[in-house]
Short mmCIF file of C-alpha atoms and ligand atoms in Angstrom, two decimals:
data_model
loop_
_atom_site.label_atom_id
_atom_site.label_comp_id
_atom_site.label_asym_id
_atom_site.label_seq_id
_atom_site.Cartn_x
_atom_site.Cartn_y
_atom_site.Cartn_z
CA UNK A 1 102.33 30.02 97.01
CA UNK A 2 101.25 29.30 93.46
CA UNK A 3 103.94 30.29 91.02
CA UNK A 4 102.95 33.15 88.76
CA UNK A 5 104.36 31.76 85.60
CA UNK A 6 102.55 28.96 83.87
CA UNK A 7 105.13 26.64 82.53
CA UNK A 8 104.02 24.37 79.79
CA UNK A 9 105.56 20.96 79.67
CA UNK A 10 104.65 18.10 77.38
CA UNK A 11 103.40 14.76 78.55
CA UNK A 12 101.82 12.26 76.17
CA UNK A 13 100.54 15.01 73.89
CA UNK A 14 98.85 16.89 76.70
CA UNK A 15 100.07 20.32 77.69
CA UNK A 16 100.51 20.70 81.39
CA UNK A 17 100.62 23.99 83.13
CA UNK A 18 102.20 23.42 86.52
CA UNK A 19 101.06 26.24 88.72
CA UNK A 20 102.08 25.00 92.08
CA UNK A 21 105.34 23.47 93.20
CA UNK A 22 104.70 21.48 96.31
CA UNK A 23 107.13 18.95 97.76
CA UNK A 24 110.46 19.06 96.05
CA UNK A 25 109.73 16.14 93.75
CA UNK A 26 106.14 16.89 92.73
CA UNK A 27 104.36 19.54 90.84
CA UNK A 28 100.60 19.77 91.17
CA UNK A 29 98.91 20.63 87.92
CA UNK A 30 95.51 22.30 88.36
CA UNK A 31 94.85 23.01 84.75
CA UNK A 32 95.61 21.28 81.51
CA UNK A 33 94.55 22.05 78.02
CA UNK A 34 94.15 19.35 75.42
CA UNK A 35 95.10 21.21 72.22
CA UNK A 36 92.23 19.87 70.07
CA UNK A 37 89.58 20.70 72.59
CA UNK A 38 91.11 24.00 73.53
CA UNK A 39 90.79 25.12 69.99
CA UNK A 40 87.96 27.60 70.12
CA UNK A 41 86.24 26.02 73.10
CA UNK A 42 86.67 26.30 76.89
CA UNK A 43 89.83 24.56 78.13
CA UNK A 44 89.31 21.35 80.01
CA UNK A 45 90.20 21.78 83.66
CA UNK A 46 91.13 19.12 86.13
CA UNK A 47 93.70 18.46 88.75
CA UNK A 48 96.28 15.76 89.03
CA UNK A 49 99.82 15.27 90.06
CA UNK A 50 102.79 14.43 87.93
CA UNK A 51 106.31 13.63 89.07
CA UNK A 52 108.49 16.67 88.58
CA UNK A 53 111.15 14.48 86.99
CA UNK A 54 108.91 14.08 83.98
CA UNK A 55 108.63 17.81 83.43
CA UNK A 56 112.38 18.10 83.63
CA UNK A 57 113.45 15.36 81.29
CA UNK A 58 115.05 17.88 78.96
CA UNK A 59 116.63 20.15 81.58
CA UNK A 60 119.90 20.92 79.95
CA UNK A 61 123.21 19.83 81.38
CA UNK A 62 124.57 23.41 81.19
CA UNK A 63 123.18 23.92 84.70
CA UNK A 64 125.21 23.00 87.75
CA UNK A 65 123.67 19.94 89.44
CA UNK A 66 122.65 21.87 92.55
CA UNK A 67 120.90 24.58 90.46
CA UNK A 68 119.10 22.36 87.98
CA UNK A 69 115.99 21.91 90.06
CA UNK A 70 115.28 25.63 90.09
CA UNK A 71 114.97 25.94 86.31
CA UNK A 72 111.84 25.26 84.30
CA UNK A 73 111.10 25.27 80.59
CA UNK A 74 109.18 28.47 79.94
CA UNK A 75 108.78 27.31 76.31
CA UNK A 76 110.90 25.14 74.04
CA UNK A 77 114.61 25.82 74.63
CA UNK A 78 113.98 28.77 76.90
CA UNK A 79 114.44 28.35 80.65
CA UNK A 80 113.44 30.45 83.60
CA UNK A 81 113.86 30.21 87.33
CA UNK A 82 110.95 28.67 89.13
CA UNK A 83 108.84 31.32 90.82
CA UNK A 84 111.12 34.18 89.72
CA UNK A 85 109.17 37.38 89.22
CA UNK A 86 111.18 39.58 86.93
CA UNK A 87 108.54 42.32 87.17
CA UNK A 88 108.71 42.79 90.91
CA UNK A 89 111.97 44.63 91.04
CA UNK A 90 111.64 47.58 88.57
CA UNK A 91 109.16 49.49 90.71
CA UNK A 92 111.32 49.32 93.77
CA UNK A 93 114.42 50.28 91.78
CA UNK A 94 112.73 53.26 90.13
CA UNK A 95 111.33 54.68 93.38
CA UNK A 96 114.50 54.19 95.36
CA UNK A 97 116.79 55.92 92.85
CA UNK A 98 114.30 58.73 92.02
CA UNK A 99 114.27 59.68 95.72
CA UNK A 100 118.06 59.71 95.81
CA UNK A 101 120.08 62.91 95.71
CA UNK A 102 120.79 63.60 92.88
CA UNK A 103 117.96 61.63 91.32
CA UNK A 104 118.95 58.86 88.94
CA UNK A 105 117.67 55.67 87.24
CA UNK A 106 119.06 52.27 86.62
CA UNK A 107 119.80 51.87 82.93
CA UNK A 108 117.84 48.67 82.37
CA UNK A 109 114.56 50.58 82.53
CA UNK A 110 115.40 52.07 79.14
CA UNK A 111 114.62 48.80 77.41
CA UNK A 112 110.86 48.51 77.01
CA UNK A 113 109.65 47.56 73.52
CA UNK A 114 110.19 51.09 72.18
CA UNK A 115 113.47 51.52 73.97
CA UNK A 116 114.84 48.37 72.41
CA UNK A 117 113.75 49.59 68.97
CA UNK A 118 115.36 53.01 69.53
CA UNK A 119 118.56 51.38 70.67
CA UNK A 120 118.63 49.35 67.44
CA UNK A 121 118.28 52.65 65.55
CA UNK A 122 121.15 54.13 67.52
CA UNK A 123 123.42 51.29 66.52
CA UNK A 124 122.94 52.33 62.90
CA UNK A 125 123.61 56.07 63.47
CA UNK A 126 126.70 57.53 61.76
CA UNK A 127 127.83 59.10 65.08
CA UNK A 128 127.40 55.90 67.08
CA UNK A 129 130.70 54.15 66.19
CA UNK A 130 130.59 51.58 69.00
CA UNK A 131 128.53 48.78 67.44
CA UNK A 132 130.17 49.09 64.00
CA UNK A 133 133.69 49.19 65.43
CA UNK A 134 133.18 46.24 67.79
CA UNK A 135 131.59 44.20 65.03
CA UNK A 136 134.61 44.86 62.75
CA UNK A 137 137.00 43.79 65.52
CA UNK A 138 135.07 40.54 66.03
CA UNK A 139 134.79 39.89 62.32
CA UNK A 140 138.54 40.22 61.95
CA UNK A 141 139.48 38.26 65.02
CA UNK A 142 136.77 35.69 65.70
CA UNK A 143 138.98 32.95 64.40
CA UNK A 144 141.77 33.90 66.85
CA UNK A 145 139.39 34.42 69.74
CA UNK A 146 137.76 30.99 69.37
CA UNK A 147 141.12 29.32 68.80
CA UNK A 148 142.37 30.89 72.08
CA UNK A 149 139.32 29.78 74.02
CA UNK A 150 138.80 26.06 73.64
CA UNK A 151 135.22 25.81 75.00
CA UNK A 152 132.10 23.78 74.47
CA UNK A 153 129.66 26.45 75.42
CA UNK A 154 129.19 30.10 74.67
CA UNK A 155 127.15 32.09 77.21
CA UNK A 156 126.18 35.56 76.13
CA UNK A 157 125.07 38.22 78.58
CA UNK A 158 122.30 40.16 76.87
CA UNK A 159 120.14 38.33 74.37
CA UNK A 160 122.24 39.47 71.51
CA UNK A 161 121.83 37.69 68.36
CA UNK A 162 123.67 40.28 66.48
CA UNK A 163 126.16 40.11 63.63
CA UNK A 164 128.81 40.05 66.35
CA UNK A 165 127.55 36.78 67.85
CA UNK A 166 127.32 35.24 64.41
CA UNK A 167 131.07 35.64 63.91
CA UNK A 168 131.79 33.72 67.09
CA UNK A 169 129.25 30.96 66.47
CA UNK A 170 130.47 30.50 62.92
CA UNK A 171 134.04 30.05 64.10
CA UNK A 172 133.04 27.85 66.98
CA UNK A 173 131.25 25.46 64.59
CA UNK A 174 134.13 25.59 62.07
CA UNK A 175 136.74 24.79 64.68
CA UNK A 176 134.81 22.42 66.99
CA UNK A 177 131.90 21.07 64.92
CA UNK A 178 129.31 21.67 67.59
CA UNK A 179 128.50 24.02 70.42
CA UNK A 180 126.07 25.05 73.06
CA UNK A 181 124.85 28.68 72.86
CA UNK A 182 123.13 30.08 75.96
CA UNK A 183 122.09 33.76 75.85
CA UNK A 184 120.93 35.27 79.10
CA UNK A 185 118.30 38.00 79.00
CA UNK A 186 115.36 39.42 80.93
CA UNK A 187 113.52 39.87 77.66
CA UNK A 188 111.69 36.75 76.56
CA UNK A 189 111.07 38.44 73.14
CA UNK A 190 114.81 38.89 72.70
CA UNK A 191 115.41 35.23 73.49
CA UNK A 192 112.73 34.13 71.06
CA UNK A 193 114.29 36.17 68.28
CA UNK A 194 117.65 34.72 69.15
CA UNK A 195 116.28 31.18 69.17
CA UNK A 196 114.66 31.64 65.74
CA UNK A 197 117.84 33.04 64.25
CA UNK A 198 120.05 30.28 65.69
CA UNK A 199 117.70 27.56 64.59
CA UNK A 200 117.67 28.70 60.99
CA UNK A 201 121.36 29.71 60.65
CA UNK A 202 123.00 27.15 62.91
CA UNK A 203 120.86 24.02 63.29
CA UNK A 204 123.86 22.18 64.75
CA UNK A 205 124.02 24.46 67.77
CA UNK A 206 122.31 23.47 70.99
CA UNK A 207 120.36 26.51 72.09
CA UNK A 208 119.35 27.27 75.64
CA UNK A 209 117.92 30.71 76.28
CA UNK A 210 118.01 31.75 79.96
CA UNK A 211 115.23 34.07 80.88
CA UNK A 212 116.89 35.68 83.94
CA UNK A 213 119.00 38.51 85.22
CA UNK A 214 122.69 38.18 84.33
CA UNK A 215 123.78 37.10 87.74
CA UNK A 216 121.11 34.47 88.18
CA UNK A 217 121.92 33.19 84.69
CA UNK A 218 125.66 32.89 84.81
CA UNK A 219 125.70 31.59 88.40
CA UNK A 220 123.65 28.59 87.27
CA UNK A 221 126.10 27.39 84.60
CA UNK A 222 127.97 24.22 85.42
CA UNK A 223 131.54 25.13 86.37
CA UNK A 224 132.80 21.88 84.75
CA UNK A 225 131.44 22.88 81.37
CA UNK A 226 134.22 24.75 79.51
CA UNK A 227 132.53 28.05 78.73
CA UNK A 228 133.26 31.33 77.09
CA UNK A 229 131.26 34.12 78.67
CA UNK A 230 130.63 36.95 76.24
CA UNK A 231 129.72 40.47 77.31
CA UNK A 232 129.78 42.83 74.39
CA UNK A 233 128.69 46.35 73.34
CA UNK A 234 130.44 48.08 76.23
CA UNK A 235 127.45 47.40 78.45
CA UNK A 236 129.95 47.47 81.36
CA UNK A 237 130.05 51.18 80.65
CA UNK A 238 126.56 51.45 82.22
CA UNK A 239 127.79 50.10 85.53
CA UNK A 240 128.40 52.68 88.29
CA UNK A 241 131.33 52.39 90.62
CA UNK A 242 129.62 49.99 93.01
CA UNK A 243 127.98 47.82 90.33
CA UNK A 244 131.26 47.41 88.51
CA UNK A 245 133.45 45.57 91.01
CA UNK A 246 130.47 43.53 92.28
CA UNK A 247 129.68 42.38 88.83
CA UNK A 248 133.16 41.16 88.07
CA UNK A 249 133.57 39.49 91.46
CA UNK A 250 130.30 37.61 91.05
CA UNK A 251 131.02 36.64 87.47
CA UNK A 252 134.50 35.45 88.27
CA UNK A 253 133.21 33.41 91.20
CA UNK A 254 130.71 31.75 88.88
CA UNK A 255 133.35 30.80 86.35
CA UNK A 256 135.08 27.46 86.42
CA UNK A 257 138.87 27.20 86.19
CA UNK A 258 139.74 27.49 82.51
CA UNK A 259 136.61 29.40 81.56
CA UNK A 260 137.01 32.52 79.44
CA UNK A 261 135.50 36.01 79.34
CA UNK A 262 135.22 38.12 76.19
CA UNK A 263 134.57 41.74 77.06
CA UNK A 264 133.76 44.63 74.77
CA UNK A 265 134.76 48.03 76.14
CA UNK A 266 134.61 51.55 74.70
CA UNK A 267 137.85 53.53 75.05
CA UNK A 268 138.74 56.97 76.23
CA UNK A 269 139.16 59.18 73.20
CA UNK A 270 138.60 62.62 71.65
CA UNK A 271 135.76 64.29 73.54
CA UNK A 272 133.99 65.54 70.47
CA UNK A 273 133.69 61.98 69.04
CA UNK A 274 132.22 60.82 72.37
CA UNK A 275 129.81 63.68 72.77
CA UNK A 276 128.47 63.28 69.19
CA UNK A 277 128.00 59.56 69.70
CA UNK A 278 125.62 60.29 72.57
CA UNK A 279 124.02 63.40 71.11
CA UNK A 280 123.23 62.55 67.50
CA UNK A 281 122.00 65.05 65.00
CA UNK A 282 118.71 63.19 64.45
CA UNK A 283 117.81 63.21 68.15
CA UNK A 284 117.40 59.44 68.41
CA UNK A 285 119.51 59.26 71.56
CA UNK A 286 117.42 62.01 73.16
CA UNK A 287 114.25 60.09 72.30
CA UNK A 288 115.79 56.87 73.68
CA UNK A 289 116.73 58.53 76.97
CA UNK A 290 113.43 60.38 77.50
CA UNK A 291 111.36 57.37 76.48
CA UNK A 292 112.22 55.91 79.88
CA UNK A 293 109.63 58.27 81.39
CA UNK A 294 106.84 56.90 79.22
CA UNK A 295 107.90 53.47 80.40
CA UNK A 296 107.88 54.60 84.07
CA UNK A 297 104.47 56.21 83.62
CA UNK A 298 103.14 52.92 82.41
CA UNK A 299 104.73 50.85 85.14
CA UNK A 300 103.85 53.10 88.04
CA UNK A 301 100.95 55.19 86.71
CA UNK A 302 103.11 58.30 86.94
CA UNK A 303 102.56 61.67 85.34
CA UNK A 304 105.96 62.57 83.87
CA UNK A 305 105.20 64.96 81.01
CA UNK A 306 107.57 64.52 78.07
CA UNK A 307 106.94 68.05 76.72
CA UNK A 308 108.16 69.41 80.07
CA UNK A 309 111.61 67.92 79.88
CA UNK A 310 114.64 67.98 77.63
CA UNK A 311 117.64 65.80 77.00
CA UNK A 312 121.14 66.91 78.04
CA UNK A 313 124.39 64.98 77.91
CA UNK A 314 128.02 65.78 78.63
CA UNK A 315 131.39 64.16 78.98
CA UNK A 316 132.62 64.06 82.54
CA UNK A 317 136.44 64.00 82.17
CA UNK A 318 137.16 63.16 85.81
CA UNK A 319 134.98 60.09 85.74
CA UNK A 320 135.69 59.35 82.08
CA UNK A 321 132.10 58.89 81.23
CA UNK A 322 129.19 60.33 79.25
CA UNK A 323 126.32 61.36 81.48
CA UNK A 324 122.84 61.40 80.00
CA UNK A 325 120.21 63.50 81.79
CA UNK A 326 116.56 64.50 81.60
CA UNK A 327 116.18 68.12 82.66
CA UNK A 328 112.88 69.65 83.77
CA UNK A 329 111.93 72.72 81.70
CA UNK A 330 109.60 73.87 84.42
CA UNK A 331 108.64 72.63 87.87
CA UNK A 332 106.56 69.49 87.76
CA UNK A 333 104.66 67.78 90.52
CA UNK A 334 105.32 64.11 89.96
CA UNK A 335 102.75 61.70 91.38
CA UNK A 336 102.41 57.97 91.20
CA UNK A 337 98.72 57.15 91.28
CA UNK A 338 98.91 53.64 92.66
CA UNK A 339 101.13 54.35 95.60
CA UNK A 340 101.26 57.13 98.05
CA UNK A 341 104.37 58.80 96.63
CA UNK A 342 105.03 62.19 95.12
CA UNK A 343 107.91 64.61 94.64
CA UNK A 344 108.63 68.00 93.12
CA UNK A 345 110.87 67.95 90.05
CA UNK A 346 112.31 71.41 90.18
CA UNK A 347 112.93 73.59 87.13
CA UNK A 348 116.40 72.76 85.69
CA UNK A 349 116.83 69.83 88.06
CA UNK A 350 118.51 66.88 86.32
CA UNK A 351 117.72 63.20 86.53
CA UNK A 352 120.67 61.05 85.56
CA UNK A 353 119.13 58.40 83.31
CA UNK A 354 122.26 56.66 82.01
CA UNK A 355 126.03 56.76 82.17
CA UNK A 356 128.41 55.28 79.56
CA UNK A 357 131.94 54.87 80.76
CA UNK A 358 135.03 54.75 78.64
CA UNK A 359 138.00 52.60 79.56
CA UNK A 360 141.75 52.26 79.28
CA UNK A 361 142.12 48.67 78.18
CA UNK A 362 145.49 48.10 79.93
CA UNK A 363 144.18 49.39 83.19
CA UNK A 364 141.07 47.18 82.81
CA UNK A 365 143.29 44.16 82.35
CA UNK A 366 145.31 45.06 85.44
CA UNK A 367 142.13 45.63 87.42
CA UNK A 368 140.43 42.36 86.47
CA UNK A 369 143.56 40.46 87.48
CA UNK A 370 142.46 41.21 91.05
CA UNK A 371 139.25 39.28 90.27
CA UNK A 372 141.25 36.23 89.14
CA UNK A 373 140.73 37.09 85.49
CA UNK A 374 144.01 36.93 83.60
CA UNK A 375 144.50 38.89 80.40
CA UNK A 376 144.89 36.56 77.38
CA UNK A 377 144.61 38.92 74.43
CA UNK A 378 143.62 42.43 73.44
CA UNK A 379 141.94 43.12 70.14
CA UNK A 380 141.28 46.62 68.89
CA UNK A 381 140.51 48.57 65.69
CA UNK A 382 142.96 50.71 63.65
CA UNK A 383 141.73 53.93 65.29
CA UNK A 384 141.95 52.31 68.78
CA UNK A 385 138.42 53.48 69.59
CA UNK A 386 137.14 50.21 70.97
CA UNK A 387 138.62 47.13 72.68
CA UNK A 388 137.63 43.49 72.79
CA UNK A 389 139.46 41.81 75.61
CA UNK A 390 139.85 38.10 76.29
CA UNK A 391 140.37 36.89 79.86
CA UNK A 392 140.91 33.51 81.37
CA UNK A 393 139.70 32.54 84.85
CA UNK A 394 142.70 31.73 86.99
CA UNK A 395 141.90 29.29 89.76
C1 LIG B 401 123.99 49.52 75.23
C2 LIG B 401 124.79 50.58 77.17
C3 LIG B 401 126.29 50.02 75.46
O1 LIG B 401 125.93 53.15 76.59
O2 LIG B 401 126.56 53.12 74.48
C4 LIG B 401 123.48 54.23 73.46
C5 LIG B 401 123.36 52.45 75.34
N1 LIG B 401 122.76 54.89 75.34
N2 LIG B 401 123.21 55.57 73.39
C6 LIG B 401 125.81 52.80 75.39
C7 LIG B 401 123.21 53.87 74.73
C8 LIG B 401 122.72 55.93 74.52
C9 LIG B 401 124.70 51.85 75.05
N3 LIG B 401 124.89 50.52 75.70
#
């Protein structure tokens, strides 16, 4: 099966686009473009075979030896898994959970181009204290965090090249002189932005963007490379009760002895503060949540009508989480043109689009102990609204 992604590699000034991986050690190239000739004219096409080793000469050592062969350079300093199709899964996920009772969606569908922009806006809202508070904690404690975690590599889950990451990278360079930084993200655009920012602000840092889902990304990292895994923003709050333990078990299993985990978690607090953070006065959160249906319409040629739905959120005290819903204002017959699938979205029926959990940091520390993650340190803000927790993998 020809691989869908065309992966440019460089060989004596000629760009090769390997489109077929044959025997383990060979890649057959059916097409190549000589840059000068390709400029404005029809690309030169011919077939030849190059040893795979040549296309991999720069495969970074962050990968475990047995995983290295699966990764390809998507573009300079950005790696992806050979043959991985990151687009194949969303459709299946959307349909499965929409037919569940009650209907719900996995949170990652929120982040199309517009969704990512809206989330950036949310981070700047006066009501959305999370980003600001976590950033302040990291700014204050980056020095301590990096001192406690003597690593050579920082792996960030979620592309994140935010102010928060800058604090950690700055300290890592100050204390160790050099570092590898490997963000993992399904968004190639996010990785490119991250690469550009790191190149200009931290030329000493070795950058390797991993274009993959979190689990595929972190499982590929060499266990012998002392690494700090960073998972910020309280993204764990999105995980439901089955995602949550699975995520930490898999991550812990992928960590080498002596690796560290830095985790940002929102905390249980006054309900009004929480409800305002997820129902802002400007309606940006509502737009962010309902935008998922525009995204779904595009992906699946659906007919969700935005003017026929409204946003509703509430704090669920028993589950200690904010629940974000889309509610049908009137009955709607939802159809997906490309596939033979339809359902009735009843008036007032809610679709659960996202959850954001709040945590008790001490309980979280106790809990993760059962995943062989030992609590090293707990950092928080003066109001105790947010926690940044450092763990060490116990062998
Ligand atoms: C990016 C998942 C941490 O849950 O607070 C913000 C996303 N949703 N407002 C969060 C979000 C609505 C955010 N996370």
